[in-house]
Short mmCIF file of C-alpha atoms and ligand atoms in Angstrom, two decimals:
data_model
loop_
_atom_site.label_atom_id
_atom_site.label_comp_id
_atom_site.label_asym_id
_atom_site.label_seq_id
_atom_site.Cartn_x
_atom_site.Cartn_y
_atom_site.Cartn_z
CA UNK A 1 119.36 139.58 173.64
CA UNK A 2 116.64 142.06 174.13
CA UNK A 3 116.90 145.04 176.47
CA UNK A 4 120.72 144.85 176.41
CA UNK A 5 121.01 142.62 179.41
CA UNK A 6 124.61 141.47 179.31
CA UNK A 7 124.47 137.70 179.17
CA UNK A 8 125.66 135.60 182.04
CA UNK A 9 129.22 134.64 181.20
CA UNK A 10 128.20 131.08 180.43
CA UNK A 11 125.57 132.05 177.88
CA UNK A 12 126.59 132.40 174.24
CA UNK A 13 124.43 134.66 172.10
CA UNK A 14 123.52 133.08 168.79
CA UNK A 15 123.42 135.78 166.12
CA UNK A 16 121.95 134.39 162.95
CA UNK A 17 122.94 136.09 159.72
CA UNK A 18 121.32 133.66 157.25
CA UNK A 19 119.10 136.45 155.96
CA UNK A 20 122.01 138.83 155.43
CA UNK A 21 125.41 137.19 154.95
CA UNK A 22 123.82 133.83 154.05
CA UNK A 23 121.61 135.42 151.46
CA UNK A 24 124.72 136.80 149.75
CA UNK A 25 125.49 133.28 148.48
CA UNK A 26 125.17 133.25 144.72
CA UNK A 27 121.67 132.10 143.79
CA UNK A 28 120.42 132.25 147.40
CA UNK A 29 118.46 135.48 147.28
CA UNK A 30 115.06 135.30 148.93
CA UNK A 31 111.98 137.43 148.53
CA UNK A 32 110.26 139.11 151.47
CA UNK A 33 107.71 136.31 151.94
CA UNK A 34 110.49 133.72 152.08
CA UNK A 35 112.49 135.86 154.51
CA UNK A 36 109.49 136.17 156.79
CA UNK A 37 109.08 132.39 156.71
CA UNK A 38 112.73 131.90 157.62
CA UNK A 39 112.54 134.57 160.33
CA UNK A 40 109.55 132.76 161.90
CA UNK A 41 111.55 129.53 161.94
CA UNK A 42 114.54 131.33 163.48
CA UNK A 43 112.28 132.68 166.23
CA UNK A 44 111.06 129.13 166.94
CA UNK A 45 114.62 127.90 166.87
CA UNK A 46 115.44 130.33 169.66
CA UNK A 47 118.19 132.48 168.13
CA UNK A 48 119.02 135.63 170.09
CA UNK A 49 119.61 137.99 167.18
CA UNK A 50 118.32 137.87 163.60
CA UNK A 51 120.34 139.93 161.17
CA UNK A 52 117.48 140.55 158.77
CA UNK A 53 119.35 142.33 156.00
CA UNK A 54 121.30 145.33 154.76
CA UNK A 55 118.57 147.98 154.33
CA UNK A 56 120.52 150.35 152.07
CA UNK A 57 121.35 147.48 149.69
CA UNK A 58 118.04 147.52 147.80
CA UNK A 59 114.40 148.48 148.27
CA UNK A 60 113.66 144.76 148.68
CA UNK A 61 116.15 144.47 151.54
CA UNK A 62 114.69 147.52 153.27
CA UNK A 63 111.18 146.11 152.91
CA UNK A 64 112.24 142.72 154.29
CA UNK A 65 114.04 144.18 157.32
CA UNK A 66 111.07 146.41 158.03
CA UNK A 67 108.59 143.52 157.68
CA UNK A 68 110.64 141.30 159.99
CA UNK A 69 111.07 144.13 162.51
CA UNK A 70 107.31 144.71 162.52
CA UNK A 71 106.39 141.04 162.77
CA UNK A 72 108.98 139.78 165.24
CA UNK A 73 110.60 142.83 166.81
CA UNK A 74 108.82 142.53 170.11
CA UNK A 75 108.61 138.83 170.66
CA UNK A 76 112.01 137.48 171.47
CA UNK A 77 115.03 137.96 169.31
CA UNK A 78 116.65 141.26 168.57
CA UNK A 79 116.23 142.30 164.94
CA UNK A 80 119.39 143.70 163.42
CA UNK A 81 120.11 145.70 160.27
CA UNK A 82 123.54 146.16 158.70
CA UNK A 83 125.01 149.53 157.70
CA UNK A 84 128.34 150.88 156.53
CA UNK A 85 129.75 153.75 158.55
CA UNK A 86 127.90 156.17 156.31
CA UNK A 87 125.07 158.48 157.32
CA UNK A 88 122.68 157.32 154.59
CA UNK A 89 123.21 153.63 155.47
CA UNK A 90 122.69 154.18 159.17
CA UNK A 91 119.60 156.33 158.69
CA UNK A 92 118.11 153.70 156.40
CA UNK A 93 118.81 150.94 158.91
CA UNK A 94 117.31 153.08 161.69
CA UNK A 95 114.17 153.62 159.59
CA UNK A 96 113.81 149.94 158.68
CA UNK A 97 114.04 148.92 162.34
CA UNK A 98 111.90 151.71 163.75
CA UNK A 99 108.93 149.47 164.56
CA UNK A 100 110.86 146.86 166.54
CA UNK A 101 111.19 147.06 170.30
CA UNK A 102 114.30 144.85 170.27
CA UNK A 103 116.51 146.28 167.57
CA UNK A 104 120.16 146.62 166.76
CA UNK A 105 122.17 148.50 164.15
CA UNK A 106 125.33 146.74 163.03
CA UNK A 107 127.87 149.15 161.57
CA UNK A 108 131.02 148.00 159.85
CA UNK A 109 134.19 149.50 158.45
CA UNK A 110 137.26 147.69 157.15
CA UNK A 111 140.43 148.07 159.19
CA UNK A 112 143.12 145.81 157.66
CA UNK A 113 146.01 147.50 155.85
CA UNK A 114 145.05 145.85 152.57
CA UNK A 115 141.47 147.18 152.77
CA UNK A 116 142.65 150.60 154.01
CA UNK A 117 145.05 151.00 151.14
CA UNK A 118 143.24 149.42 148.20
CA UNK A 119 139.53 149.56 148.99
CA UNK A 120 138.97 152.56 151.21
CA UNK A 121 142.06 154.65 150.49
CA UNK A 122 141.90 155.92 154.07
CA UNK A 123 144.62 156.20 156.67
CA UNK A 124 144.35 154.97 160.23
CA UNK A 125 143.14 158.25 161.81
CA UNK A 126 140.39 158.52 159.24
CA UNK A 127 139.23 154.96 159.92
CA UNK A 128 139.07 155.74 163.64
CA UNK A 129 137.15 158.94 162.99
CA UNK A 130 134.64 157.21 160.69
CA UNK A 131 134.14 154.32 163.10
CA UNK A 132 133.40 156.71 165.97
CA UNK A 133 131.03 158.74 163.81
CA UNK A 134 129.26 155.61 162.61
CA UNK A 135 128.70 154.20 166.08
CA UNK A 136 127.67 157.59 167.45
CA UNK A 137 125.12 158.09 164.69
CA UNK A 138 123.73 154.57 165.13
CA UNK A 139 123.27 155.29 168.85
CA UNK A 140 120.90 158.10 167.91
CA UNK A 141 118.48 155.43 166.66
CA UNK A 142 119.10 152.50 168.99
CA UNK A 143 120.82 151.66 172.25
CA UNK A 144 122.08 148.35 170.95
CA UNK A 145 124.89 148.99 168.47
CA UNK A 146 127.31 146.44 167.08
CA UNK A 147 130.57 147.49 165.47
CA UNK A 148 132.57 145.29 163.09
CA UNK A 149 136.10 146.12 161.99
CA UNK A 150 135.84 144.25 158.68
CA UNK A 151 138.79 141.95 157.94
CA UNK A 152 139.74 142.18 161.63
CA UNK A 153 141.60 138.87 161.52
CA UNK A 154 144.13 140.43 159.11
CA UNK A 155 144.35 143.76 160.95
CA UNK A 156 147.46 144.78 162.93
CA UNK A 157 146.66 143.91 166.55
CA UNK A 158 147.58 147.30 168.03
CA UNK A 159 145.41 149.14 165.50
CA UNK A 160 142.55 146.67 166.00
CA UNK A 161 142.80 147.24 169.74
CA UNK A 162 142.60 151.00 169.26
CA UNK A 163 139.61 150.87 166.88
CA UNK A 164 137.67 148.48 169.12
CA UNK A 165 138.35 150.61 172.20
CA UNK A 166 137.21 153.80 170.43
CA UNK A 167 134.08 152.08 169.11
CA UNK A 168 133.15 151.01 172.63
CA UNK A 169 133.79 154.51 173.94
CA UNK A 170 131.47 155.81 171.23
CA UNK A 171 128.71 153.45 172.43
CA UNK A 172 129.15 150.05 170.75
CA UNK A 173 127.62 147.37 172.94
CA UNK A 174 128.91 144.45 170.86
CA UNK A 175 132.25 144.33 169.07
CA UNK A 176 132.39 141.77 166.33
CA UNK A 177 135.74 140.46 165.07
CA UNK A 178 135.21 139.26 161.49
CA UNK A 179 137.48 136.89 159.69
CA UNK A 180 136.04 138.26 156.48
CA UNK A 181 138.11 136.22 154.06
CA UNK A 182 138.37 133.01 156.09
CA UNK A 183 142.12 133.40 156.57
CA UNK A 184 142.40 132.79 160.31
CA UNK A 185 143.33 129.55 162.01
CA UNK A 186 141.96 128.51 165.40
CA UNK A 187 145.12 129.24 167.41
CA UNK A 188 145.60 132.62 165.75
CA UNK A 189 141.95 133.63 166.13
CA UNK A 190 142.15 132.61 169.80
CA UNK A 191 145.14 134.95 170.15
CA UNK A 192 143.30 137.84 168.51
CA UNK A 193 140.32 137.57 170.87
CA UNK A 194 142.58 137.01 173.89
CA UNK A 195 144.64 140.06 172.95
CA UNK A 196 141.51 142.23 172.73
CA UNK A 197 140.22 140.93 176.04
CA UNK A 198 143.52 141.80 177.65
CA UNK A 199 144.38 145.11 175.99
CA UNK A 200 141.12 146.88 175.18
CA UNK A 201 140.70 149.07 178.27
CA UNK A 202 136.90 149.15 178.24
CA UNK A 203 136.22 145.64 176.90
CA UNK A 204 134.02 144.76 179.86
CA UNK A 205 131.46 147.25 178.51
CA UNK A 206 130.85 145.20 175.36
CA UNK A 207 130.27 141.66 174.24
CA UNK A 208 132.91 140.20 171.95
CA UNK A 209 131.51 138.43 168.90
CA UNK A 210 132.95 136.05 166.32
CA UNK A 211 132.15 136.15 162.60
CA UNK A 212 134.13 133.57 160.67
CA UNK A 213 134.07 132.67 157.00
CA UNK A 214 134.80 129.18 155.82
CA UNK A 215 137.32 129.58 152.99
CA UNK A 216 139.74 127.16 154.65
CA UNK A 217 136.99 125.04 156.17
CA UNK A 218 137.81 126.51 159.60
CA UNK A 219 134.84 128.77 160.30
CA UNK A 220 133.33 126.61 163.03
CA UNK A 221 136.69 125.76 164.60
CA UNK A 222 137.68 129.43 164.62
CA UNK A 223 134.36 130.50 166.16
CA UNK A 224 134.76 127.90 168.91
CA UNK A 225 138.32 129.09 169.53
CA UNK A 226 136.85 132.58 169.91
CA UNK A 227 134.46 131.31 172.56
CA UNK A 228 137.34 129.64 174.38
CA UNK A 229 139.10 132.99 174.42
CA UNK A 230 136.05 134.76 175.87
CA UNK A 231 133.77 135.71 172.96
CA UNK A 232 130.12 135.44 173.97
CA UNK A 233 128.37 135.99 170.66
CA UNK A 234 128.74 133.83 167.57
CA UNK A 235 127.58 134.95 164.15
CA UNK A 236 126.54 132.03 162.00
CA UNK A 237 124.11 130.82 159.35
CA UNK A 238 121.85 127.83 158.81
CA UNK A 239 123.66 125.18 156.72
CA UNK A 240 126.73 127.44 156.76
CA UNK A 241 125.24 129.49 153.92
CA UNK A 242 127.18 132.53 152.86
CA UNK A 243 129.42 134.01 150.22
CA UNK A 244 132.07 131.74 148.68
CA UNK A 245 132.57 128.83 151.10
CA UNK A 246 130.04 130.33 153.50
CA UNK A 247 129.87 131.29 157.16
CA UNK A 248 130.17 129.21 160.31
CA UNK A 249 127.28 126.70 160.38
CA UNK A 250 124.85 127.42 163.21
CA UNK A 251 123.89 123.77 163.68
CA UNK A 252 127.52 122.69 164.05
CA UNK A 253 128.37 125.45 166.50
CA UNK A 254 125.33 124.83 168.65
CA UNK A 255 125.79 121.06 168.76
CA UNK A 256 129.53 121.37 169.45
CA UNK A 257 128.84 123.67 172.40
CA UNK A 258 126.12 121.36 173.66
CA UNK A 259 127.81 118.01 173.08
CA UNK A 260 131.10 119.28 174.50
CA UNK A 261 129.51 121.30 177.29
CA UNK A 262 131.99 119.51 179.57
CA UNK A 263 134.75 121.46 177.83
CA UNK A 264 133.23 124.78 176.77
CA UNK A 265 131.00 125.18 179.82
CA UNK A 266 128.59 127.49 178.02
CA UNK A 267 125.00 127.20 176.87
CA UNK A 268 122.83 128.63 174.11
CA UNK A 269 119.10 129.22 173.95
CA UNK A 270 118.66 127.06 170.85
CA UNK A 271 115.92 124.46 170.61
CA UNK A 272 118.15 121.90 168.92
CA UNK A 273 115.22 119.67 167.93
CA UNK A 274 114.37 122.20 165.25
CA UNK A 275 117.78 122.12 163.57
CA UNK A 276 117.01 119.59 160.84
CA UNK A 277 113.66 121.15 159.98
CA UNK A 278 115.13 124.63 159.52
CA UNK A 279 118.04 123.20 157.56
CA UNK A 280 115.56 121.56 155.17
CA UNK A 281 113.56 124.76 154.96
CA UNK A 282 116.61 126.77 153.90
CA UNK A 283 117.62 124.13 151.43
CA UNK A 284 114.13 124.18 149.89
CA UNK A 285 113.95 127.94 149.68
CA UNK A 286 117.46 128.56 148.38
CA UNK A 287 117.83 125.41 146.31
CA UNK A 288 121.19 124.84 147.99
CA UNK A 289 121.33 121.11 148.70
CA UNK A 290 122.87 119.95 151.95
CA UNK A 291 125.69 117.49 151.34
CA UNK A 292 124.82 113.98 152.50
CA UNK A 293 127.67 113.73 154.96
CA UNK A 294 127.25 117.25 156.35
CA UNK A 295 127.68 117.25 160.13
CA UNK A 296 124.44 117.37 162.17
CA UNK A 297 121.90 117.88 159.36
CA UNK A 298 123.23 115.75 156.47
CA UNK A 299 121.21 112.70 155.44
CA UNK A 300 124.03 110.40 156.52
CA UNK A 301 124.93 112.25 159.71
CA UNK A 302 123.56 109.44 161.87
CA UNK A 303 123.75 106.48 159.48
CA UNK A 304 125.99 103.70 160.72
CA UNK A 305 126.95 101.41 157.86
CA UNK A 306 129.90 99.44 159.16
CA UNK A 307 128.85 96.14 160.73
CA UNK A 308 131.14 96.66 163.70
CA UNK A 309 129.50 100.02 164.40
CA UNK A 310 126.00 98.59 164.10
CA UNK A 311 126.91 95.80 166.47
CA UNK A 312 128.34 98.26 168.99
CA UNK A 313 125.27 100.49 168.67
CA UNK A 314 122.95 97.60 169.43
CA UNK A 315 124.87 96.87 172.61
CA UNK A 316 125.16 100.47 173.76
CA UNK A 317 124.36 103.57 171.64
CA UNK A 318 127.15 105.68 173.09
CA UNK A 319 129.83 103.35 171.68
CA UNK A 320 129.54 105.14 168.33
CA UNK A 321 126.96 107.88 168.87
CA UNK A 322 127.92 111.17 170.51
CA UNK A 323 124.58 112.87 169.88
CA UNK A 324 121.06 111.48 169.75
CA UNK A 325 119.45 111.93 166.31
CA UNK A 326 116.20 113.00 167.93
CA UNK A 327 117.96 115.88 169.68
CA UNK A 328 118.52 117.57 166.32
CA UNK A 329 115.16 116.52 164.85
CA UNK A 330 116.88 114.14 162.46
CA UNK A 331 114.58 112.22 160.13
CA UNK A 332 116.70 109.56 158.58
CA UNK A 333 115.89 106.36 156.86
CA UNK A 334 114.08 104.72 159.71
CA UNK A 335 111.09 102.70 158.64
CA UNK A 336 108.02 104.45 159.91
CA UNK A 337 104.78 103.79 158.14
CA UNK A 338 103.29 101.35 155.68
CA UNK A 339 100.22 100.79 153.58
CA UNK A 340 98.09 99.96 156.56
CA UNK A 341 99.03 102.89 158.73
CA UNK A 342 95.99 104.98 159.47
CA UNK A 343 95.51 108.74 159.67
CA UNK A 344 96.32 108.80 163.38
CA UNK A 345 99.71 107.19 162.94
CA UNK A 346 100.38 109.51 160.02
CA UNK A 347 99.40 112.60 162.00
CA UNK A 348 101.53 111.51 164.98
CA UNK A 349 104.58 110.91 162.84
CA UNK A 350 104.18 114.28 161.10
CA UNK A 351 103.96 115.96 164.51
CA UNK A 352 107.08 114.12 165.71
CA UNK A 353 108.88 115.43 162.62
CA UNK A 354 107.93 118.96 163.64
CA UNK A 355 105.13 119.65 161.13
CA UNK A 356 102.07 121.50 162.33
CA UNK A 357 99.45 120.88 159.66
CA UNK A 358 95.91 122.06 159.30
CA UNK A 359 93.26 119.37 158.82
CA UNK A 360 93.15 120.15 155.11
CA UNK A 361 96.94 119.96 154.69
CA UNK A 362 97.00 116.76 156.67
CA UNK A 363 94.33 115.17 154.51
CA UNK A 364 96.13 116.15 151.30
CA UNK A 365 99.43 114.82 152.60
CA UNK A 366 97.73 111.61 153.71
CA UNK A 367 96.34 111.11 150.21
CA UNK A 368 99.85 111.55 148.78
CA UNK A 369 101.15 109.11 151.37
CA UNK A 370 98.66 106.37 150.44
CA UNK A 371 99.44 106.95 146.75
CA UNK A 372 103.12 106.52 147.55
CA UNK A 373 102.41 103.33 149.50
CA UNK A 374 100.96 101.88 146.30
CA UNK A 375 104.28 102.51 144.59
CA UNK A 376 106.74 101.53 147.31
CA UNK A 377 106.58 99.10 150.19
CA UNK A 378 108.57 101.00 152.78
CA UNK A 379 107.88 104.65 153.51
CA UNK A 380 110.65 106.38 155.45
CA UNK A 381 110.78 109.62 157.39
CA UNK A 382 112.55 111.30 154.50
CA UNK A 383 109.67 110.33 152.18
CA UNK A 384 107.21 111.79 154.63
CA UNK A 385 109.14 115.02 154.83
CA UNK A 386 109.15 115.27 151.02
CA UNK A 387 105.39 114.67 150.88
CA UNK A 388 104.60 117.35 153.41
CA UNK A 389 107.05 119.85 151.98
CA UNK A 390 105.81 119.22 148.44
CA UNK A 391 102.36 120.23 149.57
CA UNK A 392 103.18 123.14 151.83
CA UNK A 393 106.01 124.71 149.82
CA UNK A 394 105.73 128.09 148.17
CA UNK A 395 102.78 130.19 147.13
CA UNK A 396 99.77 128.69 145.35
CA UNK A 397 100.73 127.44 141.90
CA UNK A 398 99.27 129.03 138.80
CA UNK A 399 99.49 125.84 136.70
CA UNK A 400 99.02 122.30 137.93
CA UNK A 401 100.32 119.23 136.16
CA UNK A 402 97.37 117.12 135.07
CA UNK A 403 99.28 114.40 133.22
CA UNK A 404 102.43 113.71 131.29
CA UNK A 405 103.61 111.09 128.86
CA UNK A 406 107.09 110.60 127.44
CA UNK A 407 108.60 108.31 124.90
CA UNK A 408 112.33 107.91 124.52
CA UNK A 409 114.99 105.38 123.67
CA UNK A 410 117.78 104.76 121.21
CA UNK A 411 116.87 105.43 117.60
CA UNK A 412 113.83 107.53 118.50
CA UNK A 413 113.32 111.25 119.03
CA UNK A 414 112.48 111.78 122.71
CA UNK A 415 109.01 113.31 122.96
CA UNK A 416 106.85 114.56 125.83
CA UNK A 417 103.13 115.30 125.89
CA UNK A 418 101.87 117.34 128.84
CA UNK A 419 98.51 118.47 130.15
CA UNK A 420 98.31 121.49 132.47
CA UNK A 421 95.45 123.32 134.08
CA UNK A 422 94.97 126.76 135.55
CA UNK A 423 92.33 127.24 138.25
CA UNK A 424 88.91 127.54 136.63
CA UNK A 425 90.30 127.09 133.10
CA UNK A 426 90.07 124.16 130.68
CA UNK A 427 92.94 121.67 130.52
CA UNK A 428 95.59 122.63 127.96
CA UNK A 429 97.82 120.16 126.17
CA UNK A 430 100.99 120.36 124.08
CA UNK A 431 103.95 118.22 123.05
CA UNK A 432 107.63 118.83 122.39
CA UNK A 433 110.82 116.99 121.58
CA UNK A 434 114.18 117.21 123.29
CA UNK A 435 117.54 115.51 123.52
CA UNK A 436 116.16 113.23 126.24
CA UNK A 437 112.80 112.72 127.98
CA UNK A 438 113.52 115.29 130.68
CA UNK A 439 114.55 117.89 128.13
CA UNK A 440 111.40 117.14 126.13
CA UNK A 441 109.27 117.61 129.28
CA UNK A 442 110.92 120.95 129.99
CA UNK A 443 110.33 122.14 126.43
CA UNK A 444 106.67 121.10 126.54
CA UNK A 445 106.20 122.93 129.85
CA UNK A 446 107.77 126.06 128.40
CA UNK A 447 105.49 125.94 125.36
CA UNK A 448 102.43 125.57 127.58
CA UNK A 449 103.33 128.30 130.06
CA UNK A 450 104.87 130.65 127.50
CA UNK A 451 107.90 131.06 129.81
CA UNK A 452 111.21 130.38 128.18
CA UNK A 453 113.83 130.05 130.90
CA UNK A 454 117.50 129.05 131.04
CA UNK A 455 118.13 125.89 133.05
CA UNK A 456 121.09 126.67 135.29
CA UNK A 457 121.18 123.61 137.51
CA UNK A 458 119.52 120.21 137.51
CA UNK A 459 120.20 117.61 140.20
CA UNK A 460 118.67 114.26 141.02
CA UNK A 461 119.32 112.30 144.16
CA UNK A 462 117.75 109.40 145.90
CA UNK A 463 115.80 110.35 149.02
CA UNK A 464 116.23 107.10 150.89
CA UNK A 465 117.71 103.68 150.18
CA UNK A 466 116.95 100.80 147.85
CA UNK A 467 115.77 100.48 144.26
CA UNK A 468 112.28 101.71 145.03
CA UNK A 469 113.51 104.94 146.66
CA UNK A 470 112.02 108.22 145.53
CA UNK A 471 114.20 110.43 143.37
CA UNK A 472 114.35 114.05 144.40
CA UNK A 473 114.88 116.56 141.61
CA UNK A 474 116.07 120.10 142.10
CA UNK A 475 116.08 122.65 139.30
CA UNK A 476 117.35 126.17 139.16
CA UNK A 477 116.25 128.38 136.28
CA UNK A 478 117.02 131.92 135.24
CA UNK A 479 114.23 134.05 133.84
CA UNK A 480 114.37 137.82 133.36
CA UNK A 481 117.76 137.84 135.15
CA UNK A 482 116.22 136.31 138.26
CA UNK A 483 116.85 132.88 139.71
CA UNK A 484 113.98 130.52 140.60
CA UNK A 485 114.08 127.10 142.23
CA UNK A 486 111.85 124.07 142.11
CA UNK A 487 112.07 120.79 143.95
CA UNK A 488 109.93 117.65 143.85
CA UNK A 489 110.17 113.96 144.62
CA UNK A 490 108.64 110.88 143.06
CA UNK A 491 109.46 107.23 142.46
CA UNK A 492 109.52 108.31 138.79
CA UNK A 493 112.29 110.84 138.18
CA UNK A 494 110.68 112.12 134.97
CA UNK A 495 107.57 112.97 136.99
CA UNK A 496 109.71 114.59 139.71
CA UNK A 497 111.51 116.57 136.98
CA UNK A 498 108.21 117.76 135.51
CA UNK A 499 106.90 118.86 138.91
CA UNK A 500 110.09 120.62 139.96
CA UNK A 501 110.42 122.48 136.64
CA UNK A 502 106.78 123.50 136.78
CA UNK A 503 107.28 124.77 140.34
CA UNK A 504 110.14 126.96 139.18
CA UNK A 505 108.05 128.22 136.21
CA UNK A 506 105.15 128.96 138.56
CA UNK A 507 107.45 131.07 140.70
CA UNK A 508 108.81 132.82 137.62
CA UNK A 509 105.25 133.61 136.53
CA UNK A 510 104.65 135.28 139.89
CA UNK A 511 108.06 136.98 139.80
CA UNK A 512 108.93 135.55 143.19
CA UNK A 513 112.67 135.90 143.42
CA UNK A 514 115.09 137.84 145.52
CA UNK A 515 116.05 141.29 144.29
CA UNK A 516 119.44 142.24 142.84
CA UNK A 517 121.32 144.27 145.45
CA UNK A 518 124.51 145.59 146.96
CA UNK A 519 126.42 142.99 148.97
CA UNK A 520 128.20 143.99 152.14
CA UNK A 521 131.61 142.68 151.12
CA UNK A 522 131.37 144.41 147.75
CA UNK A 523 130.06 147.59 149.23
CA UNK A 524 133.30 149.49 149.58
CA UNK A 525 132.49 150.28 153.23
O1 KIV B 1 132.50 139.10 156.74
C1 KIV B 1 132.35 140.27 157.14
O2 KIV B 1 133.30 140.99 157.45
C2 KIV B 1 131.00 140.79 157.23
C3 KIV B 1 130.84 142.13 157.87
C4 KIV B 1 129.85 142.95 157.16
C5 KIV B 1 130.53 141.93 159.32
O3 KIV B 1 130.06 140.13 156.87
ZN1 ZN B 2 130.64 138.01 156.61
#
C-alpha cells in the first residue's frame, strides 16, 4: 500500500515474503537476476508489499533489495526490507531502499519468554526499550514502518499488548503478529488478534498483520482466523515456500478469501489468473516441485477422476467445482493442440496461458511443438508450458547438447556418448560409463564440461497422462558449496535427464546461485 493510505476495512493487504522468508527454505536461494524476475511477476500479480530481502544478511541480499527498490519502487507495490532492532541492520535496510518511492522497513525483535531467556538474554524492559529504539530509528528513513514481535503467538498476552502499543507509539504503522514456529491453532490465533484489537490503546493507528508458519499445517487456517479477528494484512509466500514446513501459501489465502467472500467479506488486489504461472515460475527457479494435489496450483487441483463427479460436472459445473480453473490460470491436462494446429492457434494458446513471447521465442517454441507432435499424438497445456519454459528459462547456456547415445541393459556396462557445442566452437565429444544410463550421461557431461558436481536430488515425473506423456526431470547439484537446479522435459527421460543436468552445469559454470547468508530466524535478533 503505497503512500500509507490505510486500507478500507474490507481490503486485505497481501504482503509477499517469497523473496525473504520463502528464500530461507533450504536450497531455495536465488540470485539477483532471479529475484528481479520474481519481483516483476509479483508486481503483475498485484501484491501490495514485496518483502525483497534482509539487507544486512549478505552483500547479495543488499544488492537484490536495492535492485528491486530501484526497478519497482515507484510503480505499485511497496518494497520492504527486513532488519533486526539494531542500528546497523536498520541503516543498511534504509540504504538499500533509498531509491524507492514506496518503501517500508520491517523491524523485528523476539518477545516470547523462551526467546527472551535463551536467545536474547534480555528482560522485558530491555525488549521494550529496543523495540522503541528500533522503530524510532527506522522512522528516520521511512514513514512506513512495520514492527514484528517475533514468536508473538507464544508471547504472554499482556506483554505482547504492551510491546505492540509501545511500537505504535514509536511510529509503527503495521504491527505484525508472527507465529514464528507454527505453534498456533486457528481459535487461539483468533484470540490473540482479538485481544490486541481490544486492549492495545492505539491499535486504530496501525494495521494488524498475520505471519504464520506451517509446522502443523495450519498456516493458512491461522492467517484466515487472523483476518476474521480484524487483521488486514497477510504475510505469505508463493507455493507456501519458507523455512521448515514453510509460510502461509499466497494462492490458498487469496482463493479462500475470494471463493468464500460471502463469509470473509474482504477483497484483495490480486490478479488470480496469474497464480498458476507464478507458482510454476517459483518452482522452476527454486527447484522445489509443487505436490500434485496441492490446493489451487497443483497439477491435480482441478482433475475430477471419479465417474460420479464427472457426470455431475457435465450436468452442472458447480456440483463439484467451487472455483473455475481459468480463474487461477490453471493449465491442466486438457487437450489443446495437435499436429495440424498452425502458428496462430499455437500463439493464441500460449497467450491464453499467460506467455508473452517475442516472434523469435514463439518461432522456436513452435518448432519444439511440431517436433513433439511427431513423438506424441496429444499435446496438452502442461506440455506447452514445458516447451515455452524450456526455451525461456535462465540465462543463455554456455554448452548446448548436440546429441547423445546410451547403451544399457543387464549384463552390460551402461555407457553414454555425448556431443556438446559452445557458441562458435567445434563440437566436442566424449563417453563415460555409470551404474545406469542416466549416471553414465551425467559422468559424460561432467567430463566434457570439466565441472564435477555432487548430485543432491534427482526426480522424474510424468507431465500429463498416458504412456506417451513427457517425463519431466529435475536435478539439484552442489558445486563449490552452491546449489544449482536444472529442469527439462521430453518423451525420453534419458534425454530430459541430459538436458536438465546440462542446465544445472551451465548455471554452475556461470556461478548463478544464491549467496550464503544470515537467516532472520537464526539471526539472534
Ligand atoms: O517468522 C518470523 O517470525 C519472521 C519474522 C522475521 C517476522 O519471519
Ligand atoms: Zn517467518
